[in-house]
Each structure stands twice: as structure tokens, then as C-alpha cells.
Amino acid sequence: MILSCRFFTNAAFLYDFKEQKMRTSKYLLSTLKENPVEAAVVSHRLMLRAGLIRQIASGIYVWLPTGMRVLQKVEKIIREELNRAGAIELFMPFVQPADLWKESGRYEKYGPELCRLKDRKKNEFVLGPTHEEVITAIARREIKSARQLPINLYQIQTKFRDEIRPRFGVMRGREFIMKDAYSFHIDHASLEKTYKDMYDAYSRIFTRLGLDFRPVEADNGSIGGSSSHEFQVLADAGEDTIVFSDKSDYAANIEMAEALAPAYDRKAPAEAYSEKETKGCHTVDEAAAALGLDAKQVLKSLIVRGEKKEDGTYDLIMLCLCGNQELNEVKAGKIAGILDPIEFATESEIAAFTGATPGSLGPVGFKGRIIIDRTADKMANFACGANHTGYHFINVNWDRDVPNYEVADLRNVEEGDPSPDGQGTLHLRKGIEVGQVFMLGTKYSESMGATVLGEDGKPINMQMGCYGIGVTRVIAAAIEQHHDDKGIIWPDSMAPFQVAIVAIKPNKSQAVREAAEKLYAELEAKGVEVLYDDRDERPGVMFADMELIGIPHVITIGDRGLAAGSVEYKSRKTGQKEEVSVDKILDFVCAKL
Ligand code: 9G3
């Protein structure tokens, strides 16, 4: 069995404040001079160069001592705010019995991303990607009376999700640390209260961590329940696209953001449609070029699979968008009758059903269900595939040429679209999802029989909420937002050390050595987290390392300065440097903490 030692490390840290100081000659600094070629984003590059992490396998990392200190600071802030919100910490197993996942029905639902294994007796287990099943199995045993509700239980635990393409270092790893909380309630109103408490606690956590974040409405996926919000850190390296209004607090993941129907009316049909040869055109842009039209005047027609019917077969459904707009697969998957998550029909299925190749598809004469986007619905006299390979129709019009179709919100919103709340226009930004709060409803309490007795003595399935924070991902996100060309610039609340002392050639100058040791001892006596760089290295190398690691306050002690009775202070954030007299530096730097 894989025993996770997270718990013991944390417990040790919580009572180990005395070890605040460190001497580089007795530490594992592990900084790198060169940029690692495999790092594609700045946080991955800097986490490797600053000696925070080392990859041990694809998507699996060791947290080196400097990284561990940052992890523990993040966890400390999370614990403080979760405890303040009334959540209670527990600790669940990383390795989970597959039976619980069979009970919840998720064992078959998830593909290879759910890592399955067998023990020596051939019993089936999974490496925990999340813990709804485990916590519900505990709740159904330990919570029997409504008087025990509401209750909110959390852990900080290693997760494993076998991502097909782990990348960007710990930002999208396979093994990562998550704070995951689960709340149980007698009714929806109680769930809403805890949801709001956790939403507020998350805002406090990310504010204390010094992150520029936005809570956004999110797709609650296949999870039941009614709502979900993601906490997104704004960063160009983010994989999510979030949209927000410039005139209101509307904000949503692009998967969820509603694309309103254009205000203008559809133009009247001009002449009858006719066929044009567009040999070799496979995309909207190629067809538009061949026809001398703008992509906006060409319809984009895609074919997806319908839900499986009793006889195991499924229909093919055509989705139509304005040629220069993109299908939102999450919205499409939510339309009744369409397989969710959506699957595009294969070329052979398309050929069998329409006789044409994907580049020549269109709604005219299509014998299946046709669903068109709200903006496509306003198109007139447009071009579309003729369902005849190498040919398109021009001057096509809805109703006249395509009598049966449905209109739905199928597309991604775009920069400048009107905000769905009617206030202002939408702007798009990339975001890194660092937290998510969900209303689960009774999805797990029903499937796993977690009930309490109500006043009337009848069993009630508990309402549940769940709340996650990507602890390791938060650190990468912080670096994406706080760095310069020299390295990391930690928010003070996350810095691995508060103060660095750089002694210039201590082996050659007793004055330097004595002054450095004295300041080191005084800072440590005040409980300051100090890294004393006593390596016999060239000053340039020492400075570069301290800036790379991003220690907020750096004090340099050298012969020249001491001769004038002073040391040099430098702020990592502002770059501000100043000479401070030796007898004032202690108070000077403590005043900045
Ligand atoms: C799996 C695998 C990957 C998964 C899940 C299950 C994501 C899965 C959603 C959640 C919802 C919340 C509690 C903390 C906050 C997020 N990826 N999700 O359920 F089997 Cl392989 O994890 N869980």
C-alpha cells in the first residue's frame, strides 16, 4: 500500500517553529544557472531553477526543501481560513477501494485518467483523484442524526489523475496536492449558506496569498447540484479562458458564458440558392476564399453523435455556426439528445449518412436533426456545403431552403460581445483555475445511501457541497503573476524565507563573519525566517541565487560597507537599495516584515 506521509510532515511543521533559520552551507539550495529546456512556462522554469521542485517522472515531482517551505506557508493560510469558516480537518487515504467507486457508478465512467491497481490479494483499488466516495462512505456511517448537520470536513492530501499530457510543471501534474472539503446538509438552504461561507473563505485565502484572482461562474460538469464557481488566477499561461463584463461583476468560464442572439434582424432572402464548385476546399476559410466571400457569410456545419438509443444505435446531428465562430463543446453537450461529452462523427459515418466529406456539409437536404447557433440564425443569403463533395450552395436562406431546424446557444462568446447580464461588453482573459466550489446536491448521498432521519422519522438523503484548492498549482500560479527576469518575487505570505543575509567572503574577513553571525542570531531570536548565505562564492553568484529564489529582503555584509559602519539592504520587490548603519539594520528590516 502506498502510505502518504503528508500528515506526519505537516504535524511536525506545525510544532517546529524554532527551525526558522538556515545556513546555506547546511542546506540544499539546488539552484540552476541555466533555463531547463523542458520548461515551457515561466513558473515551471523558475520552480526548477530556484530549486523548489524536481521531476521524478512525467507529471510527478519532488518538493525540495525551499519548495516545501512555500508549500507549508500556503497550507497554513488555507488551514487558518478553513478552520475560521468552521470546517474540520481530517485525513483520508490516497489509495481507495474500487468498490466505493462502483457504488457511486464512477468506476466505469472514468477512463484511464482514473489510475486503477490491484493489491497482493487481487483486490481492486484506485489512486484517489478526488474523495467524494470516501467521505460519503464515512458520512453514511458517522452521521445519523439531523442534529449533527451541517458539517464541513476537509483534508490536505495528495491526488492522482493520470493526465494524458502532463505539462507546465506542477500546473498540470499527474500527482498534486489538493485541499478538498466536503459539506453535508439537511436541506438546500443550509448548503447555500456553507457554499457562501466557503466562497468568502476562498476569497480571503487567495487575497492573503497575494493573487490577482476572479471568482467566475463555472460549469458544474456532470456533477448534479445547481451551481459552481471557479477561482481563476489571471495569467497568460492559464489554460482556461474566462470572460467578464467591463460594466458589472459578471464573470464566467467561457464554457458557461452565454452568447446572446444578435440584436439585428435577419435580412430578406435575395435570389434562389445555386450550386458552386469548391473542389479541394476543406475548411470554411478555403470555401470563403474560393467563393469570394467573407467567412462570416459561410456556414460552419459540424456533425456530432446523438445519445445511444435502446438498440445501441445513435443518430447524427448537425450543428451550424457562423463561419468565423467556434463551437462551445460544453454547451453543445448539454443539449438534450446530444451525447455528453460530445463526440464528432467520423468521416466514414458522415460519408455513409450524407455522401459527402466534412468540408462540404450543410443543412440543405440534411436528413437529420439540425441545431443552429443564435448568430447563425441571423444569417441570410449565406453559403454552405452542398452535402456533395467539392460543392457549396450560395444564397441559402433559413426557412425557405431549410424548413426544419432548432436554434440554441452553441458558440463561445467573443471579445466585445454584450454581457449576458445586459451590462457592458465582455472581455476575455486566460486564467489558471486554483479553486472550485460546487453544489453537489444528492448525487453521492443517493447513490451511496448517506441519509439522516428527518423530523418525521423518514430517512433524507443529505445535500452535499464540495470545495477544492489546488495547493501545488497555487504556487505555480503565484509565480506566473509575480516574477521578473531575475526570478521569483514572492508575495510576502508565501516566501520560503523572509530575509537573506549575504556575507561577502566571510572566510577572508573576520569583521564580515562576526557581523553576519551576530545579525543572523538576532534575527533568529526574533523568530524571523532567515537564510544566511555563508557560501564561499563570488558575490554575483550569491546575489543571483537570492533574487532567483525571490527572498523579499536581502542584507549584504561586506568589508567596504562595514568600514563605513554600514550594511546594504535591498528589497526584492522594488529593487530599492540603501546603506543602513550596522546598529540600525535589525530594527530597519524587522519594520518591513
Ligand atoms: C476522477 C478523475 C478526475 C476527476 C474526477 C474524478 C475532476 C472528478 C471533479 C472534482 C470535483 C471536486 C472535490 C474537490 C473539488 C473538486 N477530475 N473531478 O470528480 F475519477 Cl480521474 O474533483 N472534488
Coordinates of C-alpha atoms in Angstrom, one line a residue, residues 109-378:
K109 CA -17.5 6.3 -16.0
Y110 CA -13.9 7.5 -15.9
G111 CA -11.3 6.3 -18.4
P112 CA -7.6 5.8 -18.0
E113 CA -7.3 9.1 -16.1
L114 CA -8.5 7.1 -13.1
C115 CA -5.5 5.0 -12.1
R116 CA -6.6 1.6 -11.1
L117 CA -4.4 -1.0 -9.3
K118 CA -4.7 -4.4 -7.5
D119 CA -3.2 -5.4 -4.2
R120 CA -1.4 -8.7 -3.5
K121 CA -4.8 -10.4 -2.9
K122 CA -6.0 -9.0 -6.3
N123 CA -8.4 -6.6 -4.6
E124 CA -9.1 -3.6 -6.8
F125 CA -8.2 -0.1 -5.7
V126 CA -7.8 3.4 -7.3
L127 CA -5.3 6.2 -6.6
G128 CA -7.6 8.9 -5.3
P129 CA -8.2 11.7 -7.9
T130 CA -10.8 13.2 -5.5
H131 CA -12.6 11.9 -2.4
E132 CA -16.4 12.2 -2.8
E133 CA -16.8 8.4 -2.5
V134 CA -14.6 8.1 0.6
I135 CA -16.1 11.0 2.5
T136 CA -19.6 9.8 1.7
A137 CA -18.8 6.3 2.9
I138 CA -17.6 7.9 6.2
A139 CA -20.7 10.2 6.5
R140 CA -23.2 7.4 6.0
R141 CA -21.6 5.6 9.0
E142 CA -20.8 8.5 11.3
I143 CA -23.7 10.9 10.6
K144 CA -27.1 9.5 11.5
S145 CA -29.0 12.4 13.1
A146 CA -30.0 15.7 11.5
R147 CA -28.7 17.3 14.7
Q148 CA -25.2 16.6 13.6
L149 CA -25.7 18.8 10.5
P150 CA -24.4 20.9 8.9
I151 CA -20.9 19.6 9.0
N152 CA -17.9 20.6 6.7
L153 CA -14.9 18.2 6.7
Y154 CA -11.6 18.9 4.8
Q155 CA -8.2 17.4 4.2
I156 CA -5.0 18.4 2.5
Q157 CA -4.0 15.3 0.5
T158 CA -2.1 14.0 -2.5
K159 CA -4.3 13.3 -5.5
F160 CA -3.5 11.4 -8.7
R161 CA -5.1 12.0 -12.1
D162 CA -3.4 10.2 -15.0
E163 CA -3.4 13.2 -17.3
I164 CA -2.8 12.1 -20.9
R165 CA -0.4 15.1 -21.4
P166 CA 1.0 16.4 -18.1
R167 CA 2.8 19.8 -18.7
F168 CA 3.7 23.2 -17.3
G169 CA 5.3 21.5 -14.3
V170 CA 3.1 21.3 -11.3
M171 CA 0.5 23.5 -13.0
R172 CA -0.8 20.4 -14.7
G173 CA 0.8 17.4 -13.0
R174 CA -0.5 13.9 -12.5
E175 CA 0.2 13.8 -8.8
F176 CA -0.6 17.0 -6.9
I177 CA -1.7 18.3 -3.5
M178 CA -5.3 19.4 -3.1
K179 CA -7.2 20.8 -0.2
D180 CA -10.6 19.2 -0.6
A181 CA -13.6 19.9 1.6
Y182 CA -17.0 18.2 1.7
S183 CA -20.1 19.5 3.5
F184 CA -23.3 17.8 4.5
H185 CA -26.7 19.4 5.0
I186 CA -30.3 18.6 5.9
D187 CA -31.6 20.9 3.0
H188 CA -30.6 23.1 0.2
A189 CA -30.8 26.3 2.2
S190 CA -28.2 25.0 4.6
L191 CA -25.9 24.0 1.7
E192 CA -26.3 27.5 0.2
K193 CA -25.0 29.0 3.5
T194 CA -21.9 26.9 3.6
Y195 CA -21.3 27.4 -0.1
K196 CA -21.3 31.2 0.6
D197 CA -19.1 30.8 3.7
M198 CA -16.6 28.8 1.6
Y199 CA -16.8 31.2 -1.3
D200 CA -15.9 34.0 1.2
A201 CA -13.1 31.9 2.8
Y202 CA -11.6 31.3 -0.7
S203 CA -11.6 35.0 -1.4
R204 CA -9.8 35.6 1.9
I205 CA -7.3 32.8 1.2
F206 CA -6.4 34.0 -2.4
T207 CA -6.2 37.6 -1.2
R208 CA -3.8 36.6 1.7
L209 CA -1.8 34.7 -0.9
G210 CA -1.4 37.9 -2.8
L211 CA -3.0 36.6 -6.0
D212 CA -4.9 38.7 -8.6
F213 CA -7.9 36.3 -8.9
R214 CA -11.5 36.3 -10.1
P215 CA -14.4 34.1 -8.9
V216 CA -16.2 33.0 -12.1
E217 CA -19.4 31.1 -12.7
A218 CA -18.4 27.6 -13.8
D219 CA -19.8 24.6 -15.5
N220 CA -20.7 22.1 -12.8
G221 CA -19.8 19.3 -15.2
S222 CA -21.7 16.1 -15.0
I223 CA -22.0 16.8 -11.2
G224 CA -25.6 17.3 -10.2
G225 CA -26.5 20.2 -8.0
S226 CA -27.1 23.7 -9.2
S227 CA -24.0 25.8 -9.2
S228 CA -20.3 26.0 -9.2
H229 CA -17.7 28.8 -9.1
E230 CA -14.1 28.6 -10.1
F231 CA -11.4 30.8 -8.6
Q232 CA -9.2 31.8 -11.5
V233 CA -5.8 33.5 -11.3
L234 CA -5.3 35.8 -14.3
A235 CA -2.3 34.7 -16.2
D236 CA -1.5 34.3 -19.9
A237 CA -0.1 30.8 -19.2
G238 CA -3.5 29.8 -17.9
E239 CA -5.3 27.1 -19.8
D240 CA -8.8 28.4 -19.1
T241 CA -10.5 31.3 -20.8
I242 CA -12.6 33.5 -18.6
V243 CA -14.9 36.3 -19.6
F244 CA -16.0 39.3 -17.6
S245 CA -18.0 42.4 -18.2
D246 CA -16.5 45.8 -18.1
K247 CA -19.6 47.3 -16.6
S248 CA -20.7 44.7 -14.0
D249 CA -19.3 41.9 -11.8
Y250 CA -20.5 39.3 -14.3
A251 CA -17.7 36.8 -14.7
A252 CA -17.8 33.2 -16.1
N253 CA -15.7 30.5 -17.5
I254 CA -16.1 30.6 -21.3
E255 CA -17.6 27.2 -21.1
M256 CA -20.6 28.8 -19.3
A257 CA -20.7 32.3 -20.7
E258 CA -24.0 32.8 -22.6
A259 CA -23.7 34.2 -26.2
L260 CA -26.8 36.3 -26.8
A261 CA -28.7 36.4 -30.1
P262 CA -27.6 39.5 -32.1
A263 CA -30.0 42.4 -31.9
Y264 CA -30.3 42.9 -35.6
D265 CA -32.9 41.1 -37.8
R266 CA -32.2 38.6 -40.5
K267 CA -32.1 40.2 -44.0
A268 CA -34.7 39.2 -46.5
P269 CA -33.7 36.4 -49.0
A270 CA -32.3 37.7 -52.3
E271 CA -32.3 35.2 -55.2
A272 CA -32.7 31.4 -55.1
Y273 CA -29.7 29.4 -53.9
S274 CA -27.4 27.8 -56.5
E275 CA -24.5 25.3 -56.6
K276 CA -20.9 26.4 -57.0
E277 CA -17.9 24.2 -57.4
T278 CA -15.4 24.4 -54.5
K279 CA -13.1 21.4 -55.2
G280 CA -10.4 20.9 -52.6
C281 CA -12.0 23.3 -50.1
H282 CA -12.0 21.5 -46.7
T283 CA -12.4 24.5 -44.4
V284 CA -14.8 27.5 -44.1
D285 CA -11.9 29.8 -44.9
E286 CA -10.9 27.9 -48.0
A287 CA -14.5 27.8 -49.2
A288 CA -15.0 31.5 -48.4
A289 CA -11.8 32.3 -50.4
A290 CA -13.0 30.2 -53.4
L291 CA -16.4 31.8 -53.3
G292 CA -15.1 35.4 -52.8
L293 CA -17.0 35.7 -49.6
D294 CA -16.1 36.6 -46.0
A295 CA -16.0 33.7 -43.5
K296 CA -19.0 35.4 -41.8
Q297 CA -21.1 34.7 -44.9
V298 CA -20.2 31.0 -44.9
L299 CA -21.9 28.5 -42.6
K300 CA -19.8 26.1 -40.5
S301 CA -21.6 22.7 -40.3
L302 CA -20.4 20.0 -37.9
I303 CA -21.9 16.6 -37.3
V304 CA -21.9 15.1 -33.8
R305 CA -23.3 11.8 -32.3
G306 CA -26.6 11.6 -30.6
E307 CA -27.2 9.8 -27.3
K308 CA -27.3 6.0 -27.7
K309 CA -30.8 4.6 -28.1
E310 CA -32.0 1.3 -26.6
D311 CA -30.9 -0.6 -29.7
G312 CA -27.4 0.7 -29.2
T313 CA -27.5 2.9 -32.3
Y314 CA -27.4 6.7 -32.3
D315 CA -28.4 9.5 -34.6
L316 CA -26.1 12.0 -36.3
I317 CA -27.0 15.6 -35.5
M318 CA -25.8 18.7 -37.5
L319 CA -24.7 21.8 -35.6
C320 CA -24.4 25.0 -37.6
L321 CA -22.5 28.1 -36.7
C322 CA -21.5 31.4 -38.4
G323 CA -18.3 30.5 -40.2
N324 CA -15.9 32.7 -38.1
Q325 CA -17.2 31.4 -34.7
E326 CA -16.2 28.5 -32.6
L327 CA -18.4 25.6 -31.2
N328 CA -18.6 25.5 -27.4
E329 CA -18.5 21.8 -26.8
V330 CA -19.7 22.1 -23.2
K331 CA -22.8 24.0 -24.3
A332 CA -23.4 21.5 -27.2
G333 CA -23.1 18.5 -24.8
K334 CA -25.8 19.9 -22.6
I335 CA -28.4 19.9 -25.4
A336 CA -30.9 17.1 -25.0
G337 CA -30.3 14.2 -27.3
I338 CA -26.6 15.1 -27.9
L339 CA -24.0 12.7 -26.4
D340 CA -22.2 14.4 -23.5
P341 CA -19.2 14.9 -23.6
I342 CA -19.7 15.4 -27.4
E343 CA -18.2 13.1 -30.0
F344 CA -17.8 14.2 -33.6
A345 CA -19.0 11.8 -36.2
T346 CA -16.2 10.1 -38.1
E347 CA -15.6 10.8 -41.8
S348 CA -16.9 7.3 -42.7
E349 CA -20.1 7.9 -40.7
I350 CA -20.5 11.3 -42.4
A351 CA -19.9 9.8 -45.8
A352 CA -22.4 7.0 -45.1
F353 CA -25.1 9.4 -43.9
T354 CA -24.6 12.4 -46.3
G355 CA -22.5 11.0 -49.1
A356 CA -20.1 13.9 -48.6
T357 CA -16.8 14.7 -46.9
P358 CA -16.7 17.0 -43.8
G359 CA -15.6 20.0 -45.9
S360 CA -18.8 20.0 -48.0
L361 CA -21.5 19.6 -45.3
G362 CA -24.6 21.8 -45.0
P363 CA -28.2 21.9 -43.7
V364 CA -29.9 22.0 -47.1
G365 CA -31.4 18.5 -47.6
F366 CA -29.7 17.1 -44.4
K367 CA -31.9 14.2 -43.3
G368 CA -31.1 14.5 -39.5
R369 CA -31.7 17.0 -36.7
I370 CA -30.3 20.5 -37.4
I371 CA -29.4 22.8 -34.5
I372 CA -28.1 26.3 -35.4
D373 CA -26.4 28.9 -33.2
R374 CA -28.3 32.1 -32.4
T375 CA -25.9 34.1 -34.5
A376 CA -26.1 31.7 -37.4
D377 CA -29.9 32.1 -37.2
K378 CA -29.5 35.8 -38.2

